[in-house]
PDB file of C-alpha atoms in Angstrom:
ATOM      1  CA  MET V   1    -209.606-200.643-171.246  1.00  0.00           C
ATOM      2  CA  THR V   2    -211.828-203.791-170.837  1.00  0.00           C
ATOM      3  CA  ALA V   3    -213.624-206.353-172.844  1.00  0.00           C
ATOM      4  CA  LEU V   4    -217.190-204.710-171.715  1.00  0.00           C
ATOM      5  CA  GLN V   5    -215.904-201.613-173.361  1.00  0.00           C
ATOM      6  CA  ASP V   6    -215.485-203.242-176.640  1.00  0.00           C
ATOM      7  CA  LEU V   7    -218.656-204.777-177.053  1.00  0.00           C
ATOM      8  CA  LYS V   8    -220.355-201.429-175.838  1.00  0.00           C
ATOM      9  CA  TYR V   9    -217.980-199.775-178.148  1.00  0.00           C
ATOM     10  CA  GLY V  10    -218.979-202.017-180.562  1.00  0.00           C
ATOM     11  CA  GLN V  11    -222.636-202.137-180.321  1.00  0.00           C
ATOM     12  CA  TRP V  12    -222.107-198.055-180.770  1.00  0.00           C
ATOM     13  CA  PHE V  13    -219.871-198.594-183.991  1.00  0.00           C
ATOM     14  CA  ARG V  14    -222.863-200.950-185.515  1.00  0.00           C
ATOM     15  CA  GLY V  15    -225.267-198.193-185.442  1.00  0.00           C
ATOM     16  CA  ALA V  16    -222.757-195.562-186.187  1.00  0.00           C
ATOM     17  CA  ASP V  17    -221.477-198.035-189.572  1.00  0.00           C
ATOM     18  CA  VAL V  18    -224.798-196.593-191.368  1.00  0.00           C
ATOM     19  CA  ASP V  19    -224.061-197.787-194.281  1.00  0.00           C
ATOM     20  CA  GLY V  20    -223.032-200.916-192.545  1.00  0.00           C
ATOM     21  CA  ASP V  21    -219.728-200.932-195.284  1.00  0.00           C
ATOM     22  CA  GLY V  22    -217.804-202.485-191.842  1.00  0.00           C
ATOM     23  CA  PHE V  23    -216.657-198.782-192.218  1.00  0.00           C
ATOM     24  CA  ILE V  24    -217.253-195.641-190.294  1.00  0.00           C
ATOM     25  CA  ILE V  25    -216.291-192.458-192.496  1.00  0.00           C
ATOM     26  CA  GLN V  26    -217.801-188.881-192.686  1.00  0.00           C
ATOM     27  CA  GLU V  27    -220.526-189.766-194.540  1.00  0.00           C
ATOM     28  CA  ASP V  28    -222.076-191.583-192.228  1.00  0.00           C
ATOM     29  CA  VAL V  29    -221.212-189.661-189.289  1.00  0.00           C
ATOM     30  CA  ARG V  30    -223.420-186.855-191.233  1.00  0.00           C
ATOM     31  CA  MET V  31    -225.992-189.849-192.576  1.00  0.00           C
ATOM     32  CA  MET V  32    -226.373-190.519-188.646  1.00  0.00           C
ATOM     33  CA  SER V  33    -226.652-187.340-188.201  1.00  0.00           C
ATOM     34  CA  ALA V  34    -229.155-187.270-190.617  1.00  0.00           C
ATOM     35  CA  ARG V  35    -231.668-190.008-189.124  1.00  0.00           C
ATOM     36  CA  TYR V  36    -231.592-188.172-185.892  1.00  0.00           C
ATOM     37  CA  ILE V  37    -233.222-185.136-187.488  1.00  0.00           C
ATOM     38  CA  ASP V  38    -235.280-186.844-190.087  1.00  0.00           C
ATOM     39  CA  ALA V  39    -236.875-189.047-186.721  1.00  0.00           C
ATOM     40  CA  ARG V  40    -237.245-185.925-184.823  1.00  0.00           C
ATOM     41  CA  GLY V  41    -239.276-184.421-188.148  1.00  0.00           C
ATOM     42  CA  THR V  42    -236.723-181.192-188.167  1.00  0.00           C
ATOM     43  CA  ALA V  43    -236.326-178.899-191.445  1.00  0.00           C
ATOM     44  CA  PRO V  44    -232.591-179.644-192.171  1.00  0.00           C
ATOM     45  CA  ASP V  45    -231.915-176.621-192.311  1.00  0.00           C
ATOM     46  CA  SER V  46    -233.253-175.193-188.467  1.00  0.00           C
ATOM     47  CA  ALA V  47    -230.731-173.890-186.190  1.00  0.00           C
ATOM     48  CA  THR V  48    -231.322-177.039-184.677  1.00  0.00           C
ATOM     49  CA  ALA V  49    -230.406-179.119-187.359  1.00  0.00           C
ATOM     50  CA  ARG V  50    -227.253-177.159-188.028  1.00  0.00           C
ATOM     51  CA  LEU V  51    -225.703-177.370-184.666  1.00  0.00           C
ATOM     52  CA  LEU V  52    -225.993-181.104-184.314  1.00  0.00           C
ATOM     53  CA  THR V  53    -224.527-181.217-187.688  1.00  0.00           C
ATOM     54  CA  GLU V  54    -221.634-179.395-186.760  1.00  0.00           C
ATOM     55  CA  GLN V  55    -221.396-181.012-183.793  1.00  0.00           C
ATOM     56  CA  MET V  56    -221.390-184.322-185.651  1.00  0.00           C
ATOM     57  CA  ASP V  57    -218.669-182.818-188.027  1.00  0.00           C
ATOM     58  CA  GLY V  58    -216.203-181.786-184.933  1.00  0.00           C
ATOM     59  CA  PHE V  59    -217.157-185.366-183.161  1.00  0.00           C
ATOM     60  CA  TRP V  60    -215.959-187.015-186.600  1.00  0.00           C
ATOM     61  CA  THR V  61    -212.696-184.501-186.923  1.00  0.00           C
ATOM     62  CA  ASN V  62    -211.642-184.677-182.881  1.00  0.00           C
ATOM     63  CA  VAL V  63    -212.507-187.881-182.511  1.00  0.00           C
ATOM     64  CA  ILE V  64    -213.229-190.839-184.962  1.00  0.00           C
ATOM     65  CA  ALA V  65    -211.271-189.154-187.941  1.00  0.00           C
ATOM     66  CA  PRO V  66    -207.750-189.579-185.743  1.00  0.00           C
ATOM     67  CA  MET V  67    -208.588-193.248-184.891  1.00  0.00           C
ATOM     68  CA  ASP V  68    -207.794-193.963-188.650  1.00  0.00           C
ATOM     69  CA  GLN V  69    -204.582-195.750-188.553  1.00  0.00           C
ATOM     70  CA  ASP V  70    -203.880-196.367-192.270  1.00  0.00           C
ATOM     71  CA  GLY V  71    -205.047-193.391-193.520  1.00  0.00           C
ATOM     72  CA  ASP V  72    -207.494-194.603-195.797  1.00  0.00           C
ATOM     73  CA  GLY V  73    -209.864-192.096-194.952  1.00  0.00           C
ATOM     74  CA  LYS V  74    -211.887-194.738-192.910  1.00  0.00           C
ATOM     75  CA  VAL V  75    -212.488-196.297-189.754  1.00  0.00           C
ATOM     76  CA  ASP V  76    -213.089-199.825-188.903  1.00  0.00           C
ATOM     77  CA  LEU V  77    -214.176-201.476-186.184  1.00  0.00           C
ATOM     78  CA  ARG V  78    -210.296-202.808-184.923  1.00  0.00           C
ATOM     79  CA  GLU V  79    -209.443-198.472-185.393  1.00  0.00           C
ATOM     80  CA  MET V  80    -212.231-197.268-183.268  1.00  0.00           C
ATOM     81  CA  THR V  81    -211.907-199.563-180.520  1.00  0.00           C
ATOM     82  CA  GLU V  82    -208.492-198.745-179.781  1.00  0.00           C
ATOM     83  CA  GLY V  83    -209.088-195.726-180.836  1.00  0.00           C
ATOM     84  CA  PHE V  84    -211.962-195.262-177.756  1.00  0.00           C
ATOM     85  CA  ASN V  85    -209.422-197.133-175.545  1.00  0.00           C
ATOM     86  CA  GLY V  86    -206.873-194.728-176.315  1.00  0.00           C
ATOM     87  CA  VAL V  87    -209.186-191.522-175.882  1.00  0.00           C
ATOM     88  CA  LEU V  88    -212.004-191.980-173.753  1.00  0.00           C
ATOM     89  CA  THR V  89    -209.735-193.305-170.665  1.00  0.00           C
ATOM     90  CA  ASP V  90    -210.407-189.877-168.235  1.00  0.00           C
ATOM     91  CA  PRO V  91    -214.017-189.662-167.630  1.00  0.00           C
ATOM     92  CA  ALA V  92    -213.174-186.262-166.173  1.00  0.00           C
ATOM     93  CA  LEU V  93    -212.972-184.955-170.615  1.00  0.00           C
ATOM     94  CA  TYR V  94    -216.638-186.345-170.637  1.00  0.00           C
ATOM     95  CA  PRO V  95    -217.664-182.704-171.060  1.00  0.00           C
ATOM     96  CA  GLN V  96    -215.078-181.348-173.765  1.00  0.00           C
ATOM     97  CA  GLN V  97    -215.184-185.323-175.918  1.00  0.00           C
ATOM     98  CA  ILE V  98    -219.138-185.934-175.547  1.00  0.00           C
ATOM     99  CA  ALA V  99    -221.195-183.679-174.146  1.00  0.00           C
ATOM    100  CA  PRO V 100    -221.451-181.426-176.723  1.00  0.00           C
ATOM    101  CA  VAL V 101    -223.114-183.863-179.262  1.00  0.00           C
ATOM    102  CA  THR V 102    -224.968-185.423-176.133  1.00  0.00           C
ATOM    103  CA  ASP V 103    -226.939-182.149-175.579  1.00  0.00           C
ATOM    104  CA  CYS V 104    -227.490-181.672-179.341  1.00  0.00           C
ATOM    105  CA  PHE V 105    -229.215-185.252-179.083  1.00  0.00           C
ATOM    106  CA  PHE V 106    -231.134-184.684-176.402  1.00  0.00           C
ATOM    107  CA  ASP V 107    -232.700-181.671-178.128  1.00  0.00           C
ATOM    108  CA  LEU V 108    -233.975-183.403-180.937  1.00  0.00           C
ATOM    109  CA  VAL V 109    -235.117-186.544-178.803  1.00  0.00           C
ATOM    110  CA  ASP V 110    -237.085-184.165-176.667  1.00  0.00           C
ATOM    111  CA  LEU V 111    -239.807-183.667-179.183  1.00  0.00           C
ATOM    112  CA  ASN V 112    -242.029-181.781-177.293  1.00  0.00           C
ATOM    113  CA  ALA V 113    -238.905-179.430-175.729  1.00  0.00           C
ATOM    114  CA  ASP V 114    -240.342-180.256-172.240  1.00  0.00           C
ATOM    115  CA  GLY V 115    -236.609-180.072-170.997  1.00  0.00           C
ATOM    116  CA  LYS V 116    -237.299-184.563-170.491  1.00  0.00           C
ATOM    117  CA  ILE V 117    -237.129-187.374-172.291  1.00  0.00           C
ATOM    118  CA  ASP V 118    -240.286-189.668-172.216  1.00  0.00           C
ATOM    119  CA  GLN V 119    -240.276-192.827-172.905  1.00  0.00           C
ATOM    120  CA  ALA V 120    -242.467-192.412-175.956  1.00  0.00           C
ATOM    121  CA  GLU V 121    -239.654-190.224-177.040  1.00  0.00           C
ATOM    122  CA  PHE V 122    -236.755-192.449-176.144  1.00  0.00           C
ATOM    123  CA  GLN V 123    -238.311-194.696-178.011  1.00  0.00           C
ATOM    124  CA  GLN V 124    -239.328-193.360-180.909  1.00  0.00           C
ATOM    125  CA  MET V 125    -235.779-192.133-181.312  1.00  0.00           C
ATOM    126  CA  PHE V 126    -233.865-195.198-180.389  1.00  0.00           C
ATOM    127  CA  ASP V 127    -235.962-197.469-182.717  1.00  0.00           C
ATOM    128  CA  SER V 128    -236.146-195.362-185.864  1.00  0.00           C
ATOM    129  CA  VAL V 129    -232.793-193.833-185.498  1.00  0.00           C
ATOM    130  CA  ALA V 130    -230.604-196.445-183.640  1.00  0.00           C
ATOM    131  CA  GLY V 131    -232.630-199.780-184.293  1.00  0.00           C
ATOM    132  CA  VAL V 132    -233.090-200.715-180.757  1.00  0.00           C
ATOM    133  CA  PRO V 133    -235.872-202.450-181.165  1.00  0.00           C
ATOM    134  CA  GLY V 134    -239.144-201.300-179.046  1.00  0.00           C
ATOM    135  CA  GLU V 135    -239.015-203.892-176.329  1.00  0.00           C
ATOM    136  CA  GLU V 136    -235.482-203.316-175.476  1.00  0.00           C
ATOM    137  CA  CYS V 137    -236.046-199.441-175.315  1.00  0.00           C
ATOM    138  CA  ALA V 138    -238.497-199.897-172.880  1.00  0.00           C
ATOM    139  CA  GLU V 139    -236.471-201.927-170.417  1.00  0.00           C
ATOM    140  CA  ILE V 140    -233.146-199.436-171.246  1.00  0.00           C
ATOM    141  CA  PHE V 141    -234.999-196.252-170.785  1.00  0.00           C
ATOM    142  CA  ALA V 142    -236.509-197.542-167.135  1.00  0.00           C
ATOM    143  CA  ALA V 143    -233.349-198.740-166.030  1.00  0.00           C
ATOM    144  CA  LEU V 144    -232.431-195.677-166.861  1.00  0.00           C
ATOM    145  CA  ASP V 145    -235.034-193.716-165.459  1.00  0.00           C
ATOM    146  CA  ARG V 146    -233.185-193.521-161.796  1.00  0.00           C
ATOM    147  CA  ASP V 147    -235.588-191.180-160.116  1.00  0.00           C
ATOM    148  CA  GLY V 148    -238.507-193.507-161.377  1.00  0.00           C
ATOM    149  CA  SER V 149    -239.584-189.676-162.747  1.00  0.00           C
ATOM    150  CA  GLY V 150    -240.838-191.298-166.170  1.00  0.00           C
ATOM    151  CA  ALA V 151    -238.354-189.316-167.913  1.00  0.00           C
ATOM    152  CA  LEU V 152    -235.029-188.367-168.468  1.00  0.00           C
ATOM    153  CA  ASP V 153    -234.000-184.940-167.531  1.00  0.00           C
ATOM    154  CA  ARG V 154    -230.844-183.794-168.926  1.00  0.00           C
ATOM    155  CA  ALA V 155    -228.277-184.670-166.065  1.00  0.00           C
ATOM    156  CA  GLU V 156    -229.866-188.138-166.159  1.00  0.00           C
ATOM    157  CA  PHE V 157    -228.910-188.521-170.144  1.00  0.00           C
ATOM    158  CA  HIS V 158    -225.415-187.265-169.671  1.00  0.00           C
ATOM    159  CA  GLN V 159    -224.834-189.938-166.902  1.00  0.00           C
ATOM    160  CA  ALA V 160    -226.190-192.581-169.576  1.00  0.00           C
ATOM    161  CA  LEU V 161    -223.998-191.523-172.127  1.00  0.00           C
ATOM    162  CA  ALA V 162    -221.022-190.982-169.901  1.00  0.00           C
ATOM    163  CA  GLU V 163    -221.534-194.401-168.127  1.00  0.00           C
ATOM    164  CA  PHE V 164    -221.515-195.577-171.444  1.00  0.00           C
ATOM    165  CA  PHE V 165    -218.455-194.826-173.031  1.00  0.00           C
ATOM    166  CA  TYR V 166    -216.659-194.505-170.168  1.00  0.00           C
ATOM    167  CA  GLY V 167    -218.443-197.197-167.023  1.00  0.00           C
ATOM    168  CA  ASN V 168    -216.631-200.415-166.678  1.00  0.00           C
ATOM    169  CA  ASP V 169    -219.462-201.679-164.496  1.00  0.00           C
ATOM    170  CA  PRO V 170    -221.212-204.368-166.194  1.00  0.00           C
ATOM    171  CA  ASP V 171    -224.611-203.872-164.432  1.00  0.00           C
ATOM    172  CA  ALA V 172    -224.890-200.152-166.077  1.00  0.00           C
ATOM    173  CA  PRO V 173    -228.208-199.747-167.134  1.00  0.00           C
ATOM    174  CA  ALA V 174    -226.731-197.549-170.003  1.00  0.00           C
ATOM    175  CA  ASN V 175    -224.726-200.388-170.765  1.00  0.00           C
ATOM    176  CA  HIS V 176    -227.756-201.512-173.679  1.00  0.00           C
ATOM    177  CA  LEU V 177    -228.166-197.949-174.327  1.00  0.00           C
ATOM    178  CA  PHE V 178    -227.188-198.522-178.306  1.00  0.00           C
ATOM    179  CA  GLY V 179    -228.660-202.297-178.125  1.00  0.00           C
ATOM    180  CA  ARG V 180    -228.139-205.139-175.686  1.00  0.00           C
ATOM    181  CA  ILE V 181    -224.956-206.385-175.645  1.00  0.00           C
ATOM    182  CA  ALA V 182    -224.239-210.075-174.971  1.00  0.00           C
ATOM    183  CA  GLY V 183    -221.600-210.903-172.020  1.00  0.00           C
TER     184      GLY V 183
END
């Protein structure tokens, strides 16, 4: 894969390593879900929260856990980057690999459930949950809003996640989805 993808995956890793110990374990993935649920103000026992938790558990089991090369139950940055580089090679697999979790996140970020994510919703979620500073959120949102409507529809959100995980274009706006990367 490319150095750009390594940078993007590193940025994602820093957000997914919720406790900051240099490893992702299943509890980190669950804490990531809890942050989204809390930021949205969704009850932890709601159908949306349960679905997100199930999808994230599936993401752990099917995508992250198999990257654990040494069998210690933890995935470090090297293991995760090598794993993503080995697994996320074909954008045609996006529907199976990333889309289910993306749909859950879209529904959580769409705080007023109007079928689109406006800048305030985007900023609230990515600032409070992913630690992306507010000014960066505004810039990233504007770049992702490709049709200039002032909101991201589900298709634009999916396009951004596919671009982030599979893309190699150094000028792609979604490169910075989880915070500005240097490169």
